[in-house]
């Protein structure tokens, strides 16, 4: 009997070995373990076994059954694994094919730079104020110490709408409007579109500036230097240096042009800085006493700092853009290059 | 401002290099934009004596010459020149030489005969008659017969110089002259400044005042007028040194008198004029505003009809000069001139500018006056001119002259303190340094106990108060001494963006997330664009603000809508084969408040959006718009109603209402507009009145708890007339669905064989949920039947 059982187990193992799919395995399993299966038949034969042997016989059949079932289960596991593997193989994709989520858009480079500048100064306690683009002669010129006969009126070619209204040629009116409406301490940035009748590879009739203004007790050129040092480190890189040189603006006295060490060659001299190692980026100075007084601020108690910079210029330097027109053409291939954070 | 180094050295002993001087000027506020090295190119052009001239064996027009080139030996030169002769000293470019224009000369062969160089003309040395007599002739420059041989000609003719082109800021009109720059150089180098000689000898028998009368009627436009008579003038050529000075500034020599006026303009910065007294009727000069319609012919033979704003110098009958701009042809200096009336004056700079601009007539004088001439220079100018008359010995100078001044000329005095000055700078510049710097800049300095009393030099009309003094000190002391500080005395402020400013950035980020590229386009557009877009002439869009002086018709009016600009951007991209794109712009539009523009125009922010490409249709742009609005107007009702904006597709565009307020429109651009712009693909666009929308932004977000009870879903398909729109169905369902209805979601619209013509089947999904209980089937069935009842009654809908 023992031998017969061993033979059945051996046969089962050999039969299972030959199977290569789940369905055949199932059919085979039915042949051994199904209602009419070989082992089921053995169980049915129990009634013919002597009662005193039944216990031992039963155990033997059970052991056999367990053994055979395990054989089938193992095979089943293996086949399922194989089938899964096969399915996964069939599901292969070319992982280098392009993804199909919509591509990210982009903020305009001028606004990327504007936002960076605003962030840099907001961290130093500045607020943002935007004035009108169509402004009056008073705010654009007179209140900035540029009276009607002043030669500085020729410094920019202004677009006029009426004798009194014009497209602001700079964001400096933002200074005046702020001082009229706010008591010191004042720390503001005034960004926005400005307009001058100028049109070539480095000038656009519409461009963007940011004006900065600080009015407080005892502020000096040293503070201007400190603020701008901090600013250029954030906008360019942390090794960037600033250089002041004397200049003239009617609304500041003293006035300075501010150069930064060239971000491309780090001061060694290259085509960007025309070999000087320095790039002019903004004009600044101590707010002219007359401008403070005209806006109702006591110049004996307070002093002010102001700076104004062209966003296009900084953007062009930062990203190596050679023609200002590129910024206003709306070419998607250009704009898409700014779609990274 | 052009400044020849050689001329500068006349007033200051400069012992540093050109580069060092450039640096010094740069750091004290005078950037040298360019240094022109005159004659730098010229090399190996030496003086030679012509020994023999023979006919060329193979060419009639050429000669074979032998020259003595001094230490370079005897050379054979082939030439076609006709003005040479044996014994002449001429410049010869030897083998490897360079001409003024950079051209190189090498040994060669002409018609089979070797030539070891080339004879040079004045032009090839970069000079003309004003530099060296004979240099302008059409031929070879014949040099002085005393010159040594074999010497570089540029040394012999003193051609080499450096001309600085200096950027002078608008406040420093006193530095629009060689003298002004020289004063700055002297201060920067801490060297003494040598004032040019202003002395002159007079003839006691000649009196300006007894000969002519001078009256300034409009002193508001002429602050100072000096007139001086010089008699028995000999009109002749100027001496070489004077011609060379003018040549180095690019000015042609005319005759001694004209040259003197030009010289004074360059050297002192004072425009001068000289009248031929014989042409001055009534021996009388009157400075007054022109009469309307009065005429003058200027020196360059142009006639102008004047208006009352123009200032003129008149004799007893007629204008003889356009003040500050140009003299009249009727009184110009001629070969026959014997008596001259010199004018040195200052005219109001804005008046000169206006006149010059209005008449389109510019001159070196008007350019100079526009920058501002100080009252002091008027006197220096006339003295220098008379000094030169004396030096050239070309006339008898009157013993007096007119000096008509609007007010007394006095030195300004600024009283301030060292503390105030240093307060501006933020550093402590030592008192002795302050004193030294200001003294170098010709201030008279009194320093007592920290108090500064400063007498300002007359030419520094820009000095007003202590900040000006602070600037003078720091530009000489050096900006490198400024130590960075971060508002050490300032109050702490709480900066940052306002909520409104943050929202702007956020709405852009939402669009960027949807794949939009932000664009920036010009605020001024062409008026024609509005006709292309079919905006009615009476529409608000047509109420433009126009520029008086636009750069062109295409940039002539301030835009009232962003739509044309963004559609143009789409067209631009399609032309460049960028066939898919999503663009937006957030910018201002400009509307007048009144036609006469007496009030500030209104500037409103608008948001424009455009999408184009295979994947876009009405519903993609609606999705973006709706998604954006939902993100910022949470809880408010957003409704879409068919639009009748003229530039949009009449059946594929919608007006958008948020909380009942119309905030804009979107949809497909009208095909006829697309066609006019050469766009052959559908463009979907949107314009939102951002100024209106931002007032509707919702900041409060209330989160409702998620029900722990299971939702019940039901699908319904109903049959309705074709003209029933989805919004009608939603409204009816919401009206009748009861308190537990939480969502209505469309999933299919069917038209076709299974459905009667003129009808459509609309299938949607309803979700009911209660936060308090599990809904039982009977309840839901009740909601469904009331929904169906309502749909039937309101829309004639039938359950399918």
XYZ file of C-alpha atoms in Angstrom, chain B residues 133-596:
464
model
C 50.212 124.800 -45.060
C 50.028 122.871 -48.307
C 48.536 119.772 -46.703
C 45.250 120.256 -48.574
C 46.769 120.348 -52.077
C 45.866 117.613 -54.494
C 49.297 116.047 -54.564
C 52.289 115.361 -52.401
C 52.811 117.324 -49.189
C 55.869 119.538 -49.669
C 57.591 120.050 -46.334
C 59.702 122.872 -45.000
C 63.101 122.769 -46.703
C 64.882 123.090 -43.347
C 63.567 119.775 -42.005
C 66.140 117.075 -41.225
C 66.016 113.888 -43.294
C 64.947 110.422 -42.179
C 62.849 111.701 -39.269
C 59.291 110.469 -38.538
C 57.053 113.110 -40.118
C 54.424 112.825 -37.386
C 57.088 114.047 -34.941
C 58.105 116.925 -37.217
C 54.489 117.997 -37.734
C 53.457 117.306 -34.122
C 50.525 115.267 -35.306
C 50.349 112.912 -32.343
C 47.815 113.733 -29.659
C 45.090 112.109 -27.570
C 41.581 113.527 -27.748
C 39.345 112.579 -24.822
C 35.638 112.359 -25.410
C 34.325 113.175 -21.968
C 30.778 112.632 -20.754
C 29.825 115.796 -18.868
C 26.689 115.496 -16.718
C 23.865 117.988 -17.201
C 24.569 119.843 -13.945
C 28.165 120.661 -14.911
C 27.667 123.087 -17.784
C 30.772 124.850 -16.463
C 32.750 121.868 -17.737
C 31.569 122.181 -21.330
C 34.944 123.714 -22.185
C 38.628 122.903 -22.169
C 39.016 125.353 -19.312
C 36.311 123.682 -17.218
C 37.806 120.238 -17.660
C 41.262 121.648 -16.913
C 39.993 123.026 -13.583
C 38.693 119.559 -12.697
C 41.935 117.913 -13.753
C 43.933 120.372 -11.640
C 41.757 119.631 -8.610
C 41.886 115.868 -9.139
C 45.666 115.822 -9.577
C 46.172 118.461 -6.887
C 48.124 120.663 -9.295
C 47.938 124.415 -9.753
C 45.570 125.639 -12.449
C 46.939 128.204 -14.887
C 44.255 130.654 -15.993
C 44.586 131.731 -19.647
C 45.836 135.253 -20.212
C 42.910 137.692 -20.185
C 44.821 140.964 -20.431
C 44.508 143.236 -23.431
C 45.661 146.686 -24.482
C 43.062 149.295 -25.350
C 43.063 152.338 -27.549
C 42.029 155.290 -25.416
C 40.582 157.069 -28.439
C 38.059 154.386 -29.191
C 34.967 154.066 -27.056
C 32.236 151.508 -27.571
C 29.813 153.575 -25.575
C 30.387 156.690 -27.647
C 30.099 154.792 -30.920
C 27.125 152.515 -30.473
C 24.107 152.167 -28.219
C 23.121 148.781 -26.781
C 19.796 148.108 -25.086
C 18.496 144.858 -23.638
C 14.702 145.077 -23.644
C 13.958 141.521 -22.527
C 16.275 140.866 -19.626
C 14.323 137.761 -18.621
C 15.797 136.073 -21.703
C 19.176 137.798 -21.636
C 20.727 137.917 -18.199
C 24.000 139.464 -19.250
C 25.111 141.129 -22.475
C 28.595 142.436 -23.119
C 29.351 144.357 -26.286
C 32.809 145.597 -27.233
C 34.082 147.480 -30.228
C 37.300 146.639 -32.075
C 38.319 148.979 -34.888
C 40.702 148.834 -37.817
C 40.496 145.122 -38.055
C 42.762 143.302 -40.476
C 40.871 140.258 -41.714
C 43.511 137.609 -42.381
C 44.464 134.001 -41.828
C 44.892 132.896 -38.227
C 48.346 131.829 -37.085
C 49.144 128.119 -37.310
C 48.851 127.468 -33.549
C 45.278 128.796 -33.560
C 44.340 126.856 -36.677
C 45.764 123.694 -35.163
C 43.754 124.121 -31.975
C 40.557 124.464 -33.977
C 41.580 121.557 -36.224
C 41.999 119.331 -33.183
C 38.396 120.132 -32.231
C 37.203 119.442 -35.756
C 36.583 123.077 -36.647
C 37.566 124.602 -39.982
C 39.557 127.822 -39.883
C 37.772 130.763 -41.592
C 39.605 133.964 -40.705
C 41.157 135.482 -37.597
C 37.953 137.058 -36.212
C 35.674 134.061 -36.746
C 38.422 131.761 -35.486
C 38.732 133.806 -32.299
C 35.024 133.460 -31.556
C 35.227 129.695 -32.127
C 38.368 129.429 -30.042
C 36.714 131.187 -27.106
C 33.706 128.876 -27.382
C 35.948 125.830 -27.155
C 38.369 127.130 -24.587
C 36.148 129.138 -22.240
C 32.803 127.609 -23.159
C 31.414 131.030 -24.001
C 29.611 131.413 -27.340
C 30.700 134.645 -29.036
C 29.445 136.579 -31.969
C 31.062 139.286 -34.091
C 29.028 141.858 -36.028
C 30.411 143.919 -38.867
C 29.690 147.353 -37.425
C 29.340 148.878 -40.884
C 26.234 146.736 -41.393
C 24.617 147.763 -38.103
C 22.080 150.439 -38.945
C 21.988 153.381 -36.623
C 24.961 152.000 -34.689
C 22.401 150.588 -32.365
C 21.810 147.089 -30.950
C 18.514 146.144 -29.347
C 17.966 142.757 -27.725
C 14.268 141.978 -27.777
C 11.609 139.402 -28.591
C 10.927 139.196 -32.305
C 7.742 140.576 -33.764
C 5.493 137.926 -35.181
C 6.330 137.455 -38.822
C 9.660 139.267 -38.621
C 12.229 137.666 -40.933
C 15.932 136.911 -40.730
C 18.422 135.225 -43.057
C 21.082 133.472 -41.006
C 24.768 133.064 -41.879
C 24.080 129.786 -43.670
C 21.677 131.601 -46.019
C 18.461 130.165 -44.587
C 15.476 132.429 -44.131
C 13.278 132.151 -41.054
C 9.991 133.752 -40.199
C 9.993 134.504 -36.495
C 7.437 134.587 -33.722
C 7.273 136.508 -30.484
C 8.952 133.677 -28.524
C 12.213 134.079 -30.470
C 14.809 136.453 -29.093
C 16.650 138.564 -31.644
C 19.461 141.102 -31.745
C 18.352 144.030 -33.899
C 19.901 147.132 -35.281
C 17.838 150.257 -35.785
C 15.844 148.579 -38.587
C 15.999 144.826 -38.562
C 17.130 141.655 -36.807
C 20.864 141.051 -37.249
C 21.121 137.845 -35.217
C 18.969 135.075 -33.843
C 20.050 135.300 -30.217
C 22.158 132.340 -29.149
C 21.517 130.441 -32.345
C 23.153 132.137 -35.292
C 24.140 135.524 -36.637
C 22.460 137.192 -39.575
C 23.901 137.094 -43.067
C 23.404 140.854 -43.265
C 26.096 141.627 -40.671
C 28.574 138.780 -41.076
C 32.348 139.194 -40.986
C 33.695 139.637 -44.505
C 37.071 140.224 -46.107
C 36.196 143.922 -46.145
C 35.164 144.148 -42.513
C 37.086 146.811 -40.636
C 35.094 147.455 -37.458
C 33.747 144.643 -35.350
C 31.302 144.612 -32.488
C 31.900 141.578 -30.304
C 29.040 140.005 -28.405
C 29.462 137.870 -25.314
C 26.184 137.090 -23.602
C 24.065 134.549 -21.847
C 20.592 133.751 -23.141
C 17.934 131.744 -21.322
C 18.676 128.140 -22.154
C 15.068 126.974 -22.526
C 14.370 129.883 -24.868
C 17.365 129.025 -27.026
C 16.294 125.400 -27.033
C 12.735 126.249 -28.014
C 13.806 128.599 -30.779
C 16.393 126.183 -32.078
C 13.940 123.294 -32.028
C 11.032 125.249 -33.507
C 13.122 126.603 -36.389
C 15.130 123.438 -36.849
C 18.270 125.542 -36.731
C 21.138 124.356 -34.574
C 24.695 125.572 -34.094
C 27.602 125.021 -31.741
C 26.421 128.148 -29.922
C 22.835 127.021 -29.483
C 24.021 123.595 -28.306
C 26.190 125.346 -25.757
C 23.489 127.764 -24.585
C 21.006 124.923 -24.164
C 23.325 123.429 -21.586
C 23.483 126.715 -19.709
C 26.184 129.399 -19.716
C 27.043 130.968 -16.370
C 27.144 134.729 -15.977
C 30.828 134.731 -15.083
C 31.939 133.138 -18.355
C 30.408 136.017 -20.300
C 33.101 138.267 -18.910
C 35.929 135.743 -19.232
C 34.879 135.100 -22.803
C 35.021 138.714 -23.967
C 38.310 139.286 -22.192
C 39.842 136.252 -23.796
C 38.596 137.306 -27.225
C 40.096 140.771 -26.792
C 43.303 139.233 -25.484
C 43.546 137.187 -28.673
C 42.904 140.287 -30.813
C 45.824 141.833 -29.004
C 47.991 138.757 -29.390
C 47.223 138.475 -33.090
C 47.655 142.214 -33.356
C 44.767 142.505 -35.715
C 42.709 145.430 -34.419
C 42.353 148.378 -32.053
C 40.341 147.606 -28.943
C 37.946 150.140 -27.484
C 38.706 151.375 -24.001
C 35.238 150.517 -22.768
C 32.302 148.270 -23.552
C 28.751 147.611 -22.534
C 28.139 145.124 -19.745
C 24.386 144.935 -19.197
C 23.541 142.608 -16.373
C 20.067 141.761 -15.032
C 21.413 141.714 -11.511
C 24.594 142.116 -9.589
C 26.964 139.166 -9.876
C 27.969 137.890 -6.500
C 29.619 134.791 -5.172
C 27.205 132.477 -3.435
C 28.000 131.703 0.199
C 26.979 128.384 1.716
C 26.983 128.109 5.482
C 26.861 124.597 6.827
C 28.620 122.226 9.200
C 31.063 119.379 8.864
C 28.516 117.242 10.692
C 25.803 117.876 8.100
C 28.122 117.152 5.221
C 29.389 113.949 6.808
C 25.805 113.033 7.732
C 24.942 112.787 4.040
C 27.958 110.598 3.398
C 27.673 108.415 6.494
C 31.413 108.523 7.106
C 33.673 110.964 8.937
C 35.798 112.751 6.386
C 38.457 114.587 8.426
C 38.096 118.376 8.591
C 41.474 119.061 7.033
C 40.624 116.811 4.095
C 37.321 118.640 3.593
C 39.131 121.953 3.631
C 41.789 120.746 1.226
C 39.336 119.302 -1.281
C 37.126 122.375 -1.343
C 40.115 124.659 -1.666
C 41.356 122.630 -4.630
C 37.917 123.142 -6.181
C 38.397 126.922 -5.772
C 36.007 127.380 -2.882
C 37.049 129.903 -0.267
C 36.800 127.894 2.902
C 36.371 129.188 6.440
C 36.297 126.392 8.972
C 35.619 127.247 12.619
C 34.664 124.700 15.214
C 32.968 122.448 12.710
C 31.162 125.331 11.029
C 31.845 125.733 7.334
C 31.464 129.003 5.523
C 32.043 128.456 1.837
C 32.346 131.044 -0.890
C 31.402 129.287 -4.102
C 33.313 129.994 -7.311
C 31.176 132.048 -9.721
C 31.073 129.369 -12.384
C 29.554 126.788 -10.000
C 25.917 127.792 -10.361
C 24.979 124.202 -9.472
C 26.088 124.601 -5.828
C 23.136 125.269 -3.545
C 23.374 123.499 -0.219
C 25.291 121.042 1.927
C 24.336 117.921 -0.108
C 26.086 119.533 -3.088
C 29.130 120.123 -0.911
C 28.981 116.514 0.285
C 29.056 115.362 -3.319
C 32.042 117.576 -4.130
C 33.926 116.107 -1.204
C 33.137 112.442 -1.829
C 33.873 112.549 -5.551
C 37.358 113.837 -4.770
C 37.809 111.830 -1.566
C 36.689 108.676 -3.338
C 33.510 106.596 -3.248
C 35.618 103.609 -2.238
C 35.648 105.129 1.245
C 31.895 104.605 1.625
C 31.363 101.743 4.097
C 28.227 99.659 3.568
C 25.710 99.773 6.435
C 22.126 98.550 6.589
C 20.048 101.500 7.785
C 21.668 101.434 11.182
C 19.725 104.475 12.384
C 16.507 103.562 10.571
C 13.303 102.201 12.056
C 12.311 98.584 11.491
C 9.527 98.305 8.924
C 7.276 95.413 8.084
C 7.561 95.150 4.333
C 6.091 92.681 1.910
C 3.358 92.460 -0.650
C -0.241 93.409 -0.024
C -2.912 90.771 -0.351
C -3.882 92.224 -3.715
C -0.305 92.043 -4.992
C 0.015 88.454 -3.808
C -3.205 87.508 -5.575
C -1.824 88.843 -8.836
C 1.211 86.601 -8.522
C -0.988 83.645 -7.578
C -3.369 83.978 -10.502
C -0.376 84.020 -12.819
C 0.951 80.862 -11.183
C -2.399 79.135 -11.739
C -2.210 79.995 -15.441
C 1.419 78.901 -15.624
C 0.309 75.591 -14.089
C -2.198 75.276 -16.942
C 0.712 75.693 -19.358
C 0.345 79.361 -20.209
C 3.286 81.591 -21.151
C 3.076 85.107 -19.849
C 3.668 87.761 -22.491
C 4.352 91.492 -22.287
C 3.275 93.626 -25.232
C 3.377 97.355 -25.934
C 0.797 99.587 -24.252
C 0.460 101.638 -27.411
C -1.093 100.200 -30.527
C -2.335 101.182 -33.952
C -5.785 102.666 -34.192
C -6.353 100.540 -37.283
C -6.269 97.396 -35.189
C -9.582 98.361 -33.656
C -11.252 98.475 -37.038
C -9.781 95.081 -37.865
C -11.360 93.758 -34.711
C -14.661 95.294 -35.661
C -15.021 97.451 -32.592
C -17.761 99.946 -33.297
C -16.540 103.532 -33.707
C -18.902 104.462 -30.901
C -17.770 101.623 -28.647
C -15.845 102.349 -25.480
C -12.866 100.590 -27.056
C -12.664 103.417 -29.576
C -12.242 106.146 -26.954
C -8.477 106.328 -27.193
C -5.880 108.440 -25.565
C -3.597 109.499 -28.398
C 0.077 110.382 -28.175
C 1.112 113.789 -29.472
C 4.507 112.509 -30.585
C 4.265 108.762 -31.284
C 7.159 106.835 -32.839
C 4.803 105.877 -35.651
C 1.189 105.135 -36.564
C 1.527 101.618 -35.183
C 2.371 102.935 -31.728
C 0.069 105.929 -31.649
C -2.804 105.218 -29.255
C -2.958 103.844 -25.738
C -4.842 100.564 -25.832
C -8.305 100.157 -24.369
C -8.338 96.386 -24.730
C -5.596 93.762 -24.596
C -7.269 91.445 -27.083
C -5.717 92.740 -30.323
C -2.221 92.567 -28.807
C -2.510 88.965 -27.680
C -4.107 87.887 -30.964
C -1.224 89.552 -32.766
C 1.134 87.507 -30.588
C -0.730 84.361 -31.702
C -0.393 85.366 -35.348
C 3.335 86.022 -34.784
C 3.803 82.517 -33.400
C 1.765 80.805 -36.125
C 3.913 82.539 -38.755
C 6.957 81.036 -37.054
C 5.409 77.561 -37.105
C 4.665 77.500 -33.396
C 1.321 75.811 -33.950
C 0.312 75.249 -30.336
C 0.333 77.721 -27.525
C -1.313 79.264 -24.533
C -0.604 82.890 -23.770
C -1.732 85.420 -21.227
C -1.023 89.016 -20.332
C -2.020 90.985 -17.263
C -1.659 94.668 -18.058
C -3.314 98.029 -17.979
C -5.713 99.654 -20.415
C -6.258 103.379 -20.508
C -9.522 105.260 -20.737
C -10.016 109.005 -20.713
C -12.358 110.472 -18.126
C -13.129 113.520 -20.229
C -12.530 114.269 -23.892
C -10.282 117.261 -23.192
